[in-house]
Short mmCIF file of C-alpha atoms in Angstrom, two decimals:
data_model
loop_
_atom_site.label_atom_id
_atom_site.label_comp_id
_atom_site.label_asym_id
_atom_site.label_seq_id
_atom_site.Cartn_x
_atom_site.Cartn_y
_atom_site.Cartn_z
CA UNK A 1 -22.17 37.82 67.49
CA UNK A 2 -18.56 36.55 68.63
CA UNK A 3 -16.00 39.06 69.65
CA UNK A 4 -13.66 37.30 67.27
CA UNK A 5 -16.26 37.76 64.33
CA UNK A 6 -16.94 41.45 65.45
CA UNK A 7 -13.22 42.09 65.44
CA UNK A 8 -12.73 40.16 61.93
CA UNK A 9 -15.51 42.28 60.28
CA UNK A 10 -14.54 45.47 61.70
CA UNK A 11 -10.93 45.10 60.37
CA UNK A 12 -12.03 43.97 57.03
CA UNK A 13 -14.43 46.68 56.73
CA UNK A 14 -11.67 49.64 57.82
CA UNK A 15 -8.57 48.13 55.65
CA UNK A 16 -10.76 47.92 52.73
CA UNK A 17 -11.76 51.85 53.17
CA UNK A 18 -8.05 52.35 53.66
CA UNK A 19 -6.97 50.16 50.62
CA UNK A 20 -8.80 51.62 47.90
CA UNK A 21 -6.49 54.40 47.99
CA UNK A 22 -3.58 51.98 47.54
CA UNK A 23 -1.33 53.38 50.31
CA UNK A 24 2.18 52.06 50.42
CA UNK A 25 1.92 51.55 54.02
CA UNK A 26 -1.06 50.13 56.37
CA UNK A 27 -0.48 49.55 60.08
CA UNK A 28 -3.31 47.80 62.17
CA UNK A 29 -3.13 47.53 65.90
CA UNK A 30 -5.62 45.69 68.34
CA UNK A 31 -5.48 46.00 71.81
CA UNK A 32 -8.42 44.00 73.94
CA UNK A 33 -9.61 44.41 77.60
CA UNK A 34 -12.48 42.85 79.32
CA UNK A 35 -15.16 45.46 78.59
CA UNK A 36 -14.01 46.66 75.72
CA UNK A 37 -11.29 46.88 72.82
CA UNK A 38 -9.32 49.61 70.68
CA UNK A 39 -8.62 49.24 67.13
CA UNK A 40 -5.69 51.82 65.50
CA UNK A 41 -5.30 52.03 61.75
CA UNK A 42 -2.49 53.97 60.10
CA UNK A 43 -1.74 54.69 56.67
CA UNK A 44 0.54 56.43 54.42
CA UNK A 45 -1.78 58.47 52.36
CA UNK A 46 -2.59 62.21 52.01
CA UNK A 47 -6.24 62.83 52.78
CA UNK A 48 -7.99 66.28 52.61
CA UNK A 49 -9.73 67.99 55.49
CA UNK A 50 -12.80 67.34 54.22
CA UNK A 51 -12.37 63.67 53.87
CA UNK A 52 -11.09 63.53 57.40
CA UNK A 53 -14.12 65.45 58.70
CA UNK A 54 -16.54 63.03 56.65
CA UNK A 55 -14.75 60.18 58.41
CA UNK A 56 -14.82 61.37 61.61
CA UNK A 57 -18.88 62.28 60.99
CA UNK A 58 -19.67 58.65 59.68
CA UNK A 59 -17.56 56.86 62.67
CA UNK A 60 -19.24 59.07 65.13
CA UNK A 61 -22.67 58.54 63.71
CA UNK A 62 -25.65 58.31 65.97
CA UNK A 63 -26.30 55.08 67.39
CA UNK A 64 -28.69 53.06 65.23
CA UNK A 65 -29.60 49.58 66.70
CA UNK A 66 -32.59 49.07 64.19
CA UNK A 67 -29.56 49.40 61.57
CA UNK A 68 -26.70 47.76 63.29
CA UNK A 69 -28.11 44.54 64.20
CA UNK A 70 -29.66 43.79 60.73
CA UNK A 71 -27.47 45.86 58.19
CA UNK A 72 -24.46 45.52 60.07
CA UNK A 73 -24.20 42.08 59.01
CA UNK A 74 -22.94 43.48 55.67
CA UNK A 75 -19.80 44.89 57.76
CA UNK A 76 -16.59 43.36 56.37
CA UNK A 77 -18.33 41.60 53.63
CA UNK A 78 -18.32 44.05 50.52
CA UNK A 79 -17.21 42.57 47.76
CA UNK A 80 -18.80 45.16 45.28
CA UNK A 81 -18.90 49.05 45.56
CA UNK A 82 -17.03 51.24 48.12
CA UNK A 83 -16.80 50.21 51.99
CA UNK A 84 -18.85 52.19 53.98
CA UNK A 85 -17.83 53.91 57.20
CA UNK A 86 -21.46 54.38 58.44
CA UNK A 87 -21.77 50.55 59.06
CA UNK A 88 -18.91 50.85 61.34
CA UNK A 89 -20.05 53.90 63.07
CA UNK A 90 -22.81 52.38 64.34
CA UNK A 91 -21.42 49.83 66.04
CA UNK A 92 -18.22 51.64 67.48
CA UNK A 93 -18.40 53.81 70.62
CA UNK A 94 -16.23 56.10 69.72
CA UNK A 95 -14.24 57.23 66.73
CA UNK A 96 -10.97 59.69 66.63
CA UNK A 97 -9.26 60.24 63.03
CA UNK A 98 -5.97 62.23 63.32
CA UNK A 99 -2.93 63.50 61.26
CA UNK A 100 0.19 61.82 61.22
CA UNK A 101 3.50 62.60 59.55
CA UNK A 102 2.61 60.60 56.60
CA UNK A 103 -0.85 59.86 56.54
CA UNK A 104 -3.64 59.43 59.02
CA UNK A 105 -4.57 57.54 62.15
CA UNK A 106 -7.86 56.16 62.80
CA UNK A 107 -8.75 55.17 66.50
CA UNK A 108 -12.02 52.80 67.05
CA UNK A 109 -13.26 52.03 70.35
CA UNK A 110 -15.72 49.39 71.10
CA UNK A 111 -17.20 48.62 74.32
CA UNK A 112 -20.20 47.72 76.38
CA UNK A 113 -22.75 50.27 78.38
CA UNK A 114 -19.75 50.96 80.97
CA UNK A 115 -17.02 51.16 78.33
CA UNK A 116 -15.46 54.64 78.59
CA UNK A 117 -12.78 55.00 76.05
CA UNK A 118 -10.73 57.53 77.84
CA UNK A 119 -10.25 55.14 80.89
CA UNK A 120 -8.78 52.65 78.53
CA UNK A 121 -5.38 51.37 79.50
CA UNK A 122 -3.24 50.81 76.56
CA UNK A 123 0.10 49.18 77.99
CA UNK A 124 3.54 51.49 78.35
CA UNK A 125 5.49 48.72 77.22
CA UNK B 1 -37.26 63.69 70.76
CA UNK B 2 -35.77 65.23 67.83
CA UNK B 3 -37.66 67.70 65.58
CA UNK B 4 -37.26 64.84 62.75
CA UNK B 5 -38.82 62.49 65.12
CA UNK B 6 -41.78 64.67 65.76
CA UNK B 7 -42.46 65.52 62.37
CA UNK B 8 -42.54 61.95 61.32
CA UNK B 9 -44.91 60.66 64.11
CA UNK B 10 -47.35 63.24 63.47
CA UNK B 11 -47.20 62.86 59.75
CA UNK B 12 -47.58 59.12 59.94
CA UNK B 13 -50.09 59.25 62.95
CA UNK B 14 -52.07 62.02 60.82
CA UNK B 15 -52.11 59.48 57.61
CA UNK B 16 -53.26 56.70 59.56
CA UNK B 17 -55.87 58.79 61.12
CA UNK B 18 -57.16 59.95 57.84
CA UNK B 19 -57.31 56.53 56.19
CA UNK B 20 -59.76 55.25 58.98
CA UNK B 21 -61.88 58.79 58.74
CA UNK B 22 -61.96 58.20 54.96
CA UNK B 23 -62.94 54.80 55.26
CA UNK B 24 -65.61 55.32 57.88
CA UNK B 25 -67.11 58.26 55.67
CA UNK B 26 -67.12 56.13 52.41
CA UNK B 27 -69.00 53.10 53.76
CA UNK B 28 -70.68 54.27 57.04
CA UNK B 29 -69.07 52.82 60.51
CA UNK B 30 -71.14 49.57 60.98
CA UNK B 31 -70.43 48.45 57.05
CA UNK B 32 -66.76 49.54 57.32
CA UNK B 33 -66.08 47.50 60.78
CA UNK B 34 -68.12 44.43 58.87
CA UNK B 35 -65.97 44.69 55.92
CA UNK B 36 -62.70 45.12 58.26
CA UNK B 37 -63.59 41.92 60.21
CA UNK B 38 -64.28 39.88 56.79
CA UNK B 39 -60.84 40.93 55.58
CA UNK B 40 -59.41 39.48 58.83
CA UNK B 41 -60.92 36.48 57.73
CA UNK B 42 -59.78 36.34 54.23
CA UNK B 43 -57.05 33.41 53.24
CA UNK B 44 -55.16 36.88 52.06
CA UNK B 45 -52.74 35.33 49.37
CA UNK B 46 -51.44 37.10 46.56
CA UNK B 47 -53.41 38.91 44.92
CA UNK B 48 -56.03 39.51 47.54
CA UNK B 49 -57.36 42.94 46.76
CA UNK B 50 -59.10 43.93 50.03
CA UNK B 51 -61.11 46.44 48.29
CA UNK B 52 -62.20 43.73 45.98
CA UNK B 53 -63.00 41.24 48.76
CA UNK B 54 -64.49 43.67 51.34
CA UNK B 55 -64.45 47.25 50.03
CA UNK B 56 -63.12 50.32 49.98
CA UNK B 57 -64.03 51.40 53.72
CA UNK B 58 -63.10 48.24 55.40
CA UNK B 59 -59.76 48.06 53.07
CA UNK B 60 -58.75 51.67 54.30
CA UNK B 61 -59.22 50.79 57.88
CA UNK B 62 -57.29 47.57 57.59
CA UNK B 63 -54.29 49.49 55.96
CA UNK B 64 -54.43 52.19 58.80
CA UNK B 65 -54.55 49.82 61.81
CA UNK B 66 -51.75 47.49 60.13
CA UNK B 67 -49.86 50.38 59.63
CA UNK B 68 -50.50 51.63 63.37
CA UNK B 69 -49.38 48.31 64.88
CA UNK B 70 -45.90 49.03 63.01
CA UNK B 71 -45.82 52.72 64.26
CA UNK B 72 -46.74 51.79 67.98
CA UNK B 73 -44.04 49.13 67.87
CA UNK B 74 -41.53 51.46 66.50
CA UNK B 75 -42.50 54.45 69.30
CA UNK B 76 -42.68 51.79 72.01
CA UNK B 77 -39.27 50.49 71.42
CA UNK B 78 -38.25 54.22 71.22
CA UNK B 79 -36.45 53.35 67.58
CA UNK B 80 -35.73 56.76 65.63
CA UNK B 81 -38.28 57.51 63.17
CA UNK B 82 -36.20 57.69 59.82
CA UNK B 83 -35.56 56.30 56.18
CA UNK B 84 -36.07 52.63 57.49
CA UNK B 85 -38.99 52.63 59.69
CA UNK B 86 -40.78 55.37 57.38
CA UNK B 87 -40.74 53.06 54.53
CA UNK B 88 -41.56 50.25 57.12
CA UNK B 89 -44.73 51.95 58.01
CA UNK B 90 -45.74 53.17 54.40
CA UNK B 91 -44.90 49.30 53.31
CA UNK B 92 -47.37 48.01 56.05
CA UNK B 93 -50.13 50.35 55.08
CA UNK B 94 -49.78 49.63 51.41
CA UNK B 95 -50.14 45.90 52.05
CA UNK B 96 -52.51 46.20 54.32
CA UNK B 97 -54.67 46.77 51.25
CA UNK B 98 -53.63 43.72 49.97
CA UNK B 99 -52.67 40.70 51.98
CA UNK B 100 -51.69 42.05 55.52
CA UNK B 101 -54.19 41.85 58.03
CA UNK B 102 -53.85 42.73 61.97
CA UNK B 103 -54.70 39.27 62.73
CA UNK B 104 -51.88 37.39 60.42
CA UNK B 105 -49.08 40.21 61.27
CA UNK B 106 -48.79 39.96 64.62
CA UNK B 107 -47.69 36.26 65.15
CA UNK B 108 -44.74 36.99 62.70
CA UNK B 109 -43.64 39.77 64.90
CA UNK B 110 -43.97 37.66 67.75
CA UNK B 111 -41.74 35.26 66.35
CA UNK B 112 -39.31 37.57 65.46
CA UNK B 113 -39.15 38.98 68.81
CA UNK B 114 -38.71 35.25 70.43
CA UNK B 115 -36.00 34.72 67.79
CA UNK B 116 -34.19 38.16 69.50
CA UNK B 117 -34.88 36.52 72.81
CA UNK B 118 -33.40 33.21 72.09
CA UNK B 119 -30.02 34.88 70.80
CA UNK B 120 -30.05 37.70 73.29
CA UNK B 121 -30.70 40.31 71.22
CA UNK B 122 -32.93 43.43 71.92
CA UNK B 123 -36.00 43.38 69.99
CA UNK B 124 -35.26 47.09 68.60
CA UNK B 125 -32.15 45.32 66.53
CA UNK B 126 -34.55 43.29 64.95
CA UNK B 127 -37.35 45.64 64.24
CA UNK B 128 -36.96 46.17 60.43
CA UNK B 129 -37.02 42.26 60.02
CA UNK B 130 -40.05 41.78 62.22
CA UNK B 131 -41.83 44.70 60.42
CA UNK B 132 -41.11 43.92 56.95
CA UNK B 133 -41.47 40.07 57.47
CA UNK B 134 -45.06 40.58 58.26
CA UNK B 135 -44.98 39.79 54.44
CA UNK B 136 -45.20 36.13 55.42
CA UNK B 137 -48.71 36.99 57.29
CA UNK B 138 -50.43 35.05 54.41
CA UNK B 139 -48.99 31.80 56.52
CA UNK B 140 -51.22 32.64 59.21
CA UNK B 141 -54.46 33.13 57.23
CA UNK B 142 -53.58 30.32 54.79
CA UNK B 143 -53.48 27.78 57.80
CA UNK B 144 -56.12 29.32 59.94
CA UNK B 145 -58.75 29.71 56.77
CA UNK B 146 -58.01 27.94 53.67
CA UNK B 147 -56.42 24.42 54.26
CA UNK B 148 -59.57 23.06 56.03
CA UNK B 149 -58.78 23.36 59.74
CA UNK B 150 -62.13 24.94 61.39
CA UNK B 151 -62.60 27.32 64.26
CA UNK B 152 -60.38 27.80 66.82
CA UNK B 153 -58.14 25.14 66.30
CA UNK B 154 -57.26 26.25 62.77
CA UNK B 155 -56.68 29.93 64.25
CA UNK B 156 -54.57 28.41 66.73
CA UNK B 157 -52.52 26.47 64.48
CA UNK B 158 -52.30 29.54 61.96
CA UNK B 159 -51.06 31.72 64.79
CA UNK B 160 -48.50 28.94 65.97
CA UNK B 161 -47.08 28.37 62.30
CA UNK B 162 -46.66 32.29 62.30
CA UNK B 163 -45.09 32.39 65.28
CA UNK B 164 -42.52 29.53 64.04
CA UNK B 165 -41.93 31.21 60.76
CA UNK B 166 -41.38 34.63 62.38
CA UNK B 167 -38.29 33.12 64.66
CA UNK B 168 -36.61 31.95 61.53
CA UNK B 169 -36.30 35.07 59.73
CA UNK B 170 -33.58 37.03 61.02
CA UNK B 171 -31.13 33.81 60.63
CA UNK B 172 -32.35 33.90 56.86
CA UNK B 173 -32.52 37.90 56.38
CA UNK B 174 -29.02 38.22 57.25
CA UNK B 175 -27.99 35.17 54.77
CA UNK B 176 -30.14 37.00 52.06
CA UNK B 177 -28.28 40.17 52.41
CA UNK B 178 -24.80 38.57 51.61
CA UNK B 179 -26.32 37.13 48.62
CA UNK B 180 -27.19 40.21 46.69
CA UNK B 181 -24.97 42.39 49.08
CA UNK B 182 -27.59 45.20 49.52
CA UNK B 183 -28.52 45.82 45.96
CA UNK B 184 -31.99 44.52 46.24
CA UNK B 185 -34.15 46.94 48.43
CA UNK B 186 -36.87 44.70 49.67
CA UNK B 187 -34.26 42.10 51.17
CA UNK B 188 -36.86 40.65 53.05
CA UNK B 189 -38.91 39.77 49.94
CA UNK B 190 -36.02 37.35 48.78
CA UNK B 191 -35.91 36.09 52.75
CA UNK B 192 -39.76 35.77 53.12
CA UNK B 193 -39.75 33.98 49.49
CA UNK B 194 -37.00 31.82 50.33
CA UNK B 195 -38.77 30.52 53.36
CA UNK B 196 -42.04 30.57 51.70
CA UNK B 197 -40.93 27.89 49.35
CA UNK B 198 -40.39 25.62 52.09
CA UNK B 199 -43.81 26.46 54.24
CA UNK B 200 -45.50 25.79 50.45
CA UNK B 201 -43.93 22.50 50.00
CA UNK B 202 -44.86 21.41 53.66
CA UNK B 203 -48.33 22.68 52.73
CA UNK B 204 -48.69 21.03 49.36
CA UNK B 205 -47.28 17.54 50.90
CA UNK B 206 -49.83 17.49 53.62
CA UNK B 207 -52.16 17.35 50.52
CA UNK B 208 -53.61 20.89 50.11
CA UNK B 209 -53.63 22.22 46.39
CA UNK B 210 -52.99 25.66 46.14
CA UNK B 211 -55.63 27.15 44.17
CA UNK B 212 -54.71 30.15 42.15
CA UNK B 213 -56.51 33.25 43.48
CA UNK B 214 -57.26 36.45 42.23
CA UNK B 215 -59.27 39.32 43.58
CA UNK B 216 -58.45 42.53 41.59
CA UNK B 217 -60.70 45.80 41.88
CA UNK B 218 -61.23 47.48 38.66
CA UNK B 219 -64.09 49.75 38.71
CA UNK B 220 -63.17 53.48 38.77
CA UNK B 221 -63.24 55.54 41.96
CA UNK B 222 -62.29 59.29 42.20
CA UNK B 223 -61.33 58.48 45.80
CA UNK B 224 -58.83 55.81 45.22
CA UNK B 225 -57.50 57.78 42.08
CA UNK B 226 -56.75 60.69 44.09
CA UNK B 227 -55.34 59.01 47.18
CA UNK B 228 -51.85 58.63 46.43
CA UNK B 229 -51.46 62.31 44.24
CA UNK B 230 -52.81 64.45 47.05
CA UNK B 231 -50.69 62.31 49.71
CA UNK B 232 -47.65 62.77 47.35
CA UNK B 233 -48.39 66.66 46.91
CA UNK B 234 -48.87 67.14 50.68
CA UNK B 235 -45.53 65.36 51.31
CA UNK B 236 -43.77 67.70 48.68
CA UNK B 237 -45.19 71.11 50.32
CA UNK B 238 -44.28 69.78 53.89
CA UNK B 239 -40.71 69.18 52.68
CA UNK B 240 -40.62 72.76 51.21
CA UNK B 241 -42.26 74.12 54.17
CA UNK B 242 -39.76 72.47 56.33
CA UNK B 243 -36.80 73.73 54.57
CA UNK B 244 -37.61 76.62 52.24
CA UNK B 245 -33.92 77.51 51.52
CA UNK B 246 -32.21 74.28 50.47
CA UNK B 247 -34.97 71.32 50.34
CA UNK B 248 -35.05 71.53 46.53
CA UNK B 249 -31.11 71.55 46.32
CA UNK B 250 -31.11 68.55 48.92
CA UNK B 251 -33.88 66.72 46.76
CA UNK B 252 -31.61 66.84 43.81
CA UNK B 253 -28.48 65.57 46.09
CA UNK B 254 -30.56 62.35 46.72
CA UNK B 255 -30.74 61.91 43.09
CA UNK B 256 -27.20 61.07 43.05
CA UNK B 257 -27.04 58.68 45.80
CA UNK B 258 -26.78 55.18 44.26
CA UNK B 259 -29.32 53.84 47.08
CA UNK B 260 -27.89 50.66 47.91
CA UNK B 261 -28.68 49.33 51.36
CA UNK B 262 -28.67 50.45 53.99
CA UNK B 263 -29.14 54.46 52.49
CA UNK B 264 -31.15 56.71 54.62
CA UNK B 265 -31.95 59.43 52.61
CA UNK B 266 -32.91 61.32 55.73
CA UNK B 267 -29.71 61.01 57.18
CA UNK B 268 -27.53 61.23 54.31
CA UNK B 269 -29.38 64.25 53.32
CA UNK B 270 -32.28 65.77 55.03
CA UNK B 271 -35.93 65.10 55.92
CA UNK B 272 -37.21 67.96 53.78
CA UNK B 273 -35.56 66.94 50.31
CA UNK B 274 -36.46 63.00 51.56
CA UNK B 275 -40.14 64.17 51.62
CA UNK B 276 -39.97 65.90 48.15
CA UNK B 277 -38.22 62.84 46.88
CA UNK B 278 -41.21 60.58 48.26
CA UNK B 279 -43.89 63.11 46.94
CA UNK B 280 -42.29 62.92 43.34
CA UNK B 281 -42.04 59.54 43.46
CA UNK B 282 -45.52 58.73 44.25
CA UNK B 283 -46.42 61.77 41.56
CA UNK B 284 -44.78 59.70 38.82
CA UNK B 285 -45.97 56.42 39.98
CA UNK B 286 -49.63 57.78 39.53
CA UNK B 287 -49.05 59.45 36.10
CA UNK B 288 -47.39 56.04 34.82
CA UNK B 289 -50.96 54.15 36.07
CA UNK B 290 -52.80 56.83 34.50
CA UNK B 291 -50.86 56.53 31.22
CA UNK B 292 -50.90 52.99 30.71
CA UNK B 293 -54.66 53.06 32.14
CA UNK B 294 -54.08 50.78 35.15
CA UNK B 295 -56.58 50.49 37.49
CA UNK B 296 -56.51 52.33 40.93
CA UNK B 297 -56.81 49.60 43.64
CA UNK B 298 -55.66 47.68 46.76
CA UNK B 299 -52.56 46.30 45.06
CA UNK B 300 -51.44 49.33 43.03
CA UNK B 301 -52.24 52.01 45.76
CA UNK B 302 -50.29 49.78 48.10
CA UNK B 303 -47.37 49.12 45.24
CA UNK B 304 -47.24 53.22 45.28
CA UNK B 305 -47.39 53.56 48.84
CA UNK B 306 -44.41 51.52 49.23
CA UNK B 307 -42.07 53.28 46.74
CA UNK B 308 -43.24 56.39 48.40
CA UNK B 309 -41.76 54.85 51.46
CA UNK B 310 -38.97 53.43 50.41
CA UNK B 311 -38.15 56.86 48.65
CA UNK B 312 -36.94 57.65 51.97
CA UNK B 313 -34.67 54.61 51.81
CA UNK B 314 -32.87 53.93 48.67
CA UNK B 315 -35.40 54.76 45.59
CA UNK B 316 -34.89 57.99 43.81
CA UNK B 317 -36.02 58.94 40.05
CA UNK B 318 -32.52 58.41 39.01
CA UNK B 319 -32.11 55.07 39.93
CA UNK B 320 -35.48 53.77 39.24
CA UNK B 321 -36.11 55.02 35.64
CA UNK B 322 -33.87 52.11 34.10
CA UNK B 323 -35.19 49.24 36.08
CA UNK B 324 -38.74 50.39 35.27
CA UNK B 325 -37.86 50.96 31.71
CA UNK B 326 -36.68 47.30 31.48
CA UNK B 327 -40.02 46.14 32.51
CA UNK B 328 -41.68 48.25 29.82
CA UNK B 329 -39.28 46.89 27.08
CA UNK B 330 -39.83 43.15 28.30
CA UNK B 331 -43.55 43.57 28.49
CA UNK B 332 -43.58 45.10 25.00
CA UNK B 333 -41.10 42.44 23.85
CA UNK B 334 -43.11 39.60 24.92
CA UNK B 335 -46.41 41.25 24.19
CA UNK B 336 -47.74 41.61 27.68
CA UNK B 337 -50.34 44.24 28.71
CA UNK B 338 -48.85 46.72 30.76
CA UNK B 339 -51.81 47.66 32.94
CA UNK B 340 -52.56 43.46 33.56
CA UNK B 341 -51.89 42.99 37.38
CA UNK B 342 -48.14 41.25 36.73
CA UNK B 343 -46.70 44.22 34.68
CA UNK B 344 -48.05 46.77 36.43
CA UNK B 345 -46.86 45.94 39.90
CA UNK B 346 -43.73 44.70 38.35
CA UNK B 347 -43.20 48.42 37.17
CA UNK B 348 -43.85 49.68 40.62
CA UNK B 349 -41.82 47.18 42.68
CA UNK B 350 -39.46 46.94 40.26
CA UNK B 351 -37.67 49.95 42.00
CA UNK B 352 -36.15 47.34 44.56
CA UNK B 353 -33.51 47.16 41.87
CA UNK B 354 -32.85 50.41 41.60
CA UNK B 355 -29.40 50.31 43.40
CA UNK B 356 -27.88 48.29 40.86
CA UNK B 357 -28.66 51.10 38.00
CA UNK B 358 -27.47 53.67 40.82
CA UNK B 359 -24.10 51.91 41.23
CA UNK B 360 -23.41 50.04 37.87
CA UNK B 361 -25.12 52.50 35.39
CA UNK B 362 -28.43 52.55 33.52
CA UNK B 363 -27.57 49.69 31.12
CA UNK B 364 -27.18 47.31 33.77
CA UNK B 365 -30.57 48.64 35.48
CA UNK B 366 -32.51 48.23 31.98
CA UNK B 367 -31.13 44.76 31.87
CA UNK B 368 -32.09 44.12 35.66
CA UNK B 369 -35.76 45.36 35.01
CA UNK B 370 -36.04 43.16 31.97
CA UNK B 371 -34.97 40.19 34.01
CA UNK B 372 -37.31 41.06 36.83
CA UNK B 373 -40.24 41.12 35.03
CA UNK B 374 -39.50 37.71 33.59
CA UNK B 375 -38.78 36.31 36.78
CA UNK B 376 -41.83 37.83 38.70
CA UNK B 377 -44.12 36.06 36.18
CA UNK B 378 -43.22 32.90 37.45
CA UNK B 379 -42.08 33.07 40.97
CA UNK B 380 -45.65 33.65 42.42
CA UNK B 381 -46.46 29.95 41.99
CA UNK B 382 -43.22 28.69 43.58
CA UNK B 383 -44.31 29.93 47.06
CA UNK B 384 -47.82 29.35 46.67
CA UNK B 385 -48.46 33.22 46.57
CA UNK B 386 -47.93 33.11 50.28
CA UNK B 387 -44.85 35.60 50.17
CA UNK B 388 -46.63 39.39 49.82
CA UNK B 389 -43.34 40.45 48.57
CA UNK B 390 -43.20 38.36 45.38
CA UNK B 391 -41.31 41.24 43.35
CA UNK B 392 -38.95 41.67 46.43
CA UNK B 393 -38.34 37.70 46.30
CA UNK B 394 -37.67 37.99 41.93
CA UNK B 395 -35.53 41.26 42.49
CA UNK B 396 -33.63 39.54 45.40
CA UNK B 397 -33.31 36.54 42.69
CA UNK B 398 -32.30 38.98 39.77
CA UNK B 399 -29.86 41.18 42.25
CA UNK B 400 -28.04 37.82 43.25
CA UNK B 401 -27.34 36.78 39.49
CA UNK B 402 -26.56 40.50 38.46
CA UNK B 403 -24.01 41.05 41.62
CA UNK B 404 -22.44 37.44 40.89
CA UNK B 405 -21.70 38.03 37.48
CA UNK B 406 -20.60 41.64 38.06
CA UNK B 407 -18.27 40.76 40.80
CA UNK B 408 -17.00 37.70 38.77
CA UNK B 409 -16.25 40.13 35.80
CA UNK B 410 -14.50 42.46 38.05
CA UNK B 411 -12.04 40.32 39.92
CA UNK B 412 -11.18 38.38 37.26
CA UNK B 413 -10.46 41.11 34.95
CA UNK B 414 -8.02 42.60 37.08
CA UNK B 415 -6.27 39.42 37.81
CA UNK B 416 -5.84 38.75 34.42
CA UNK B 417 -4.34 42.60 33.75
CA UNK B 418 -2.20 41.89 36.93
CA UNK B 419 -1.06 38.39 35.66
CA UNK B 420 -0.50 40.06 31.87
CA UNK B 421 1.75 42.65 33.53
CA UNK B 422 4.26 40.21 35.39
CA UNK B 423 4.46 38.16 32.38
CA UNK B 424 5.09 41.30 30.23
CA UNK B 425 8.13 42.12 32.91
#
């Protein structure tokens, strides 16, 4: 799948998840590099510790190529039922979920085999 | 290697080995092998009960070896043994009793492999499509043994067309998923039915007429009657042994999962709870067959094996009863015998629509089950019975129409309310 399509599907799935709670504010930031990309999503809703733990677990689920390659095609196409973070988890390399003053911040890191998120260079400016 | 992977590998290998041993003991080595060979040469279209065509021993050996092909590929590719792969091996073994042969599944798998190569995908990304795509195995057998091509030419043509068929499966499988959005567990049934329509049309235009065939074993056999309940009981006991403390609790938690694709119960809950769920579904399926006076033969045992497998990947008691009840209602209303081939297989395989009941409630489930039986009685003829997952095809069509209507209702109803509110202001 083309990079642009992957990003669009990821954006759709994660924003669908956030919008289920009807937040007042949602901010999405995307930064791309040659070997990977960083997607950051912020919202303004309250999330319990339990929910955050579940999100982190789903987003950092074991890699399942046999599921991601086939059922992963459903990512971002969910029109009925709730969005599912495990679909994202199978595709991202690493995910962090942290609290902000008003809501949560979800960091999603995607990349190839050599990609290491801690070396990712988000520009200062 | 994880503990779960190890347990499942040993469990599946043991079941495969047991089928071979039972097959040999039942009919003797040379007769069982002769039966196995005759199964490979069978046209294999629906409904070809290999027990009726060749015999119990050969059918069990074919079932075991078809399952073994799947298990070896899974292990070779180092794919995790979990819900979907557990379902795949059980489904392969199940249909190894009525339609899949070692000869007719390999070209399809090869075609999917080449398709992956063509777009630069690793084979493990398409492994589920490859294993379930073997539902179109009868294309290979049909071309090789039914349409008049003889000898090596027939076999080579059959294998080549099988490879070509497999090549198109991944592209279609993904498109079909979007149609029903994961509410039909047997997505490859819809995919293979869709592709089967085209394949059957090509065969028909070349002058071949599909003659309906039905091989259905209806003799009483203690071995065949006991096969599923004993296996189910073993799965339940194994589940309890694996986790004495929480397995039952986990089983009840599985009942609350809607089951929409992809729902790996082993991942979402636990291996122990999932094995109990599989065993319970197997026992309930057996009891249903006994109550309605159904035959324990290749297709019925194959169906029960399939739902045991999918009890790790979407099927549970809570989401299944409404759709099964819908099939029973439909059969009673239209005066169809519950123990005749169509209704009995529909009642088993309708669990493919369990996610509709799981997500939208029992009333939707009953309606879906009702519609499913109406559809499944017709769809087999559309693809010339070359798609073994005819219930998956009918289920996919049913799920698609239900999803479309529910989606239309949900989105438009909300829109109406919003418009109404804004006008009131």
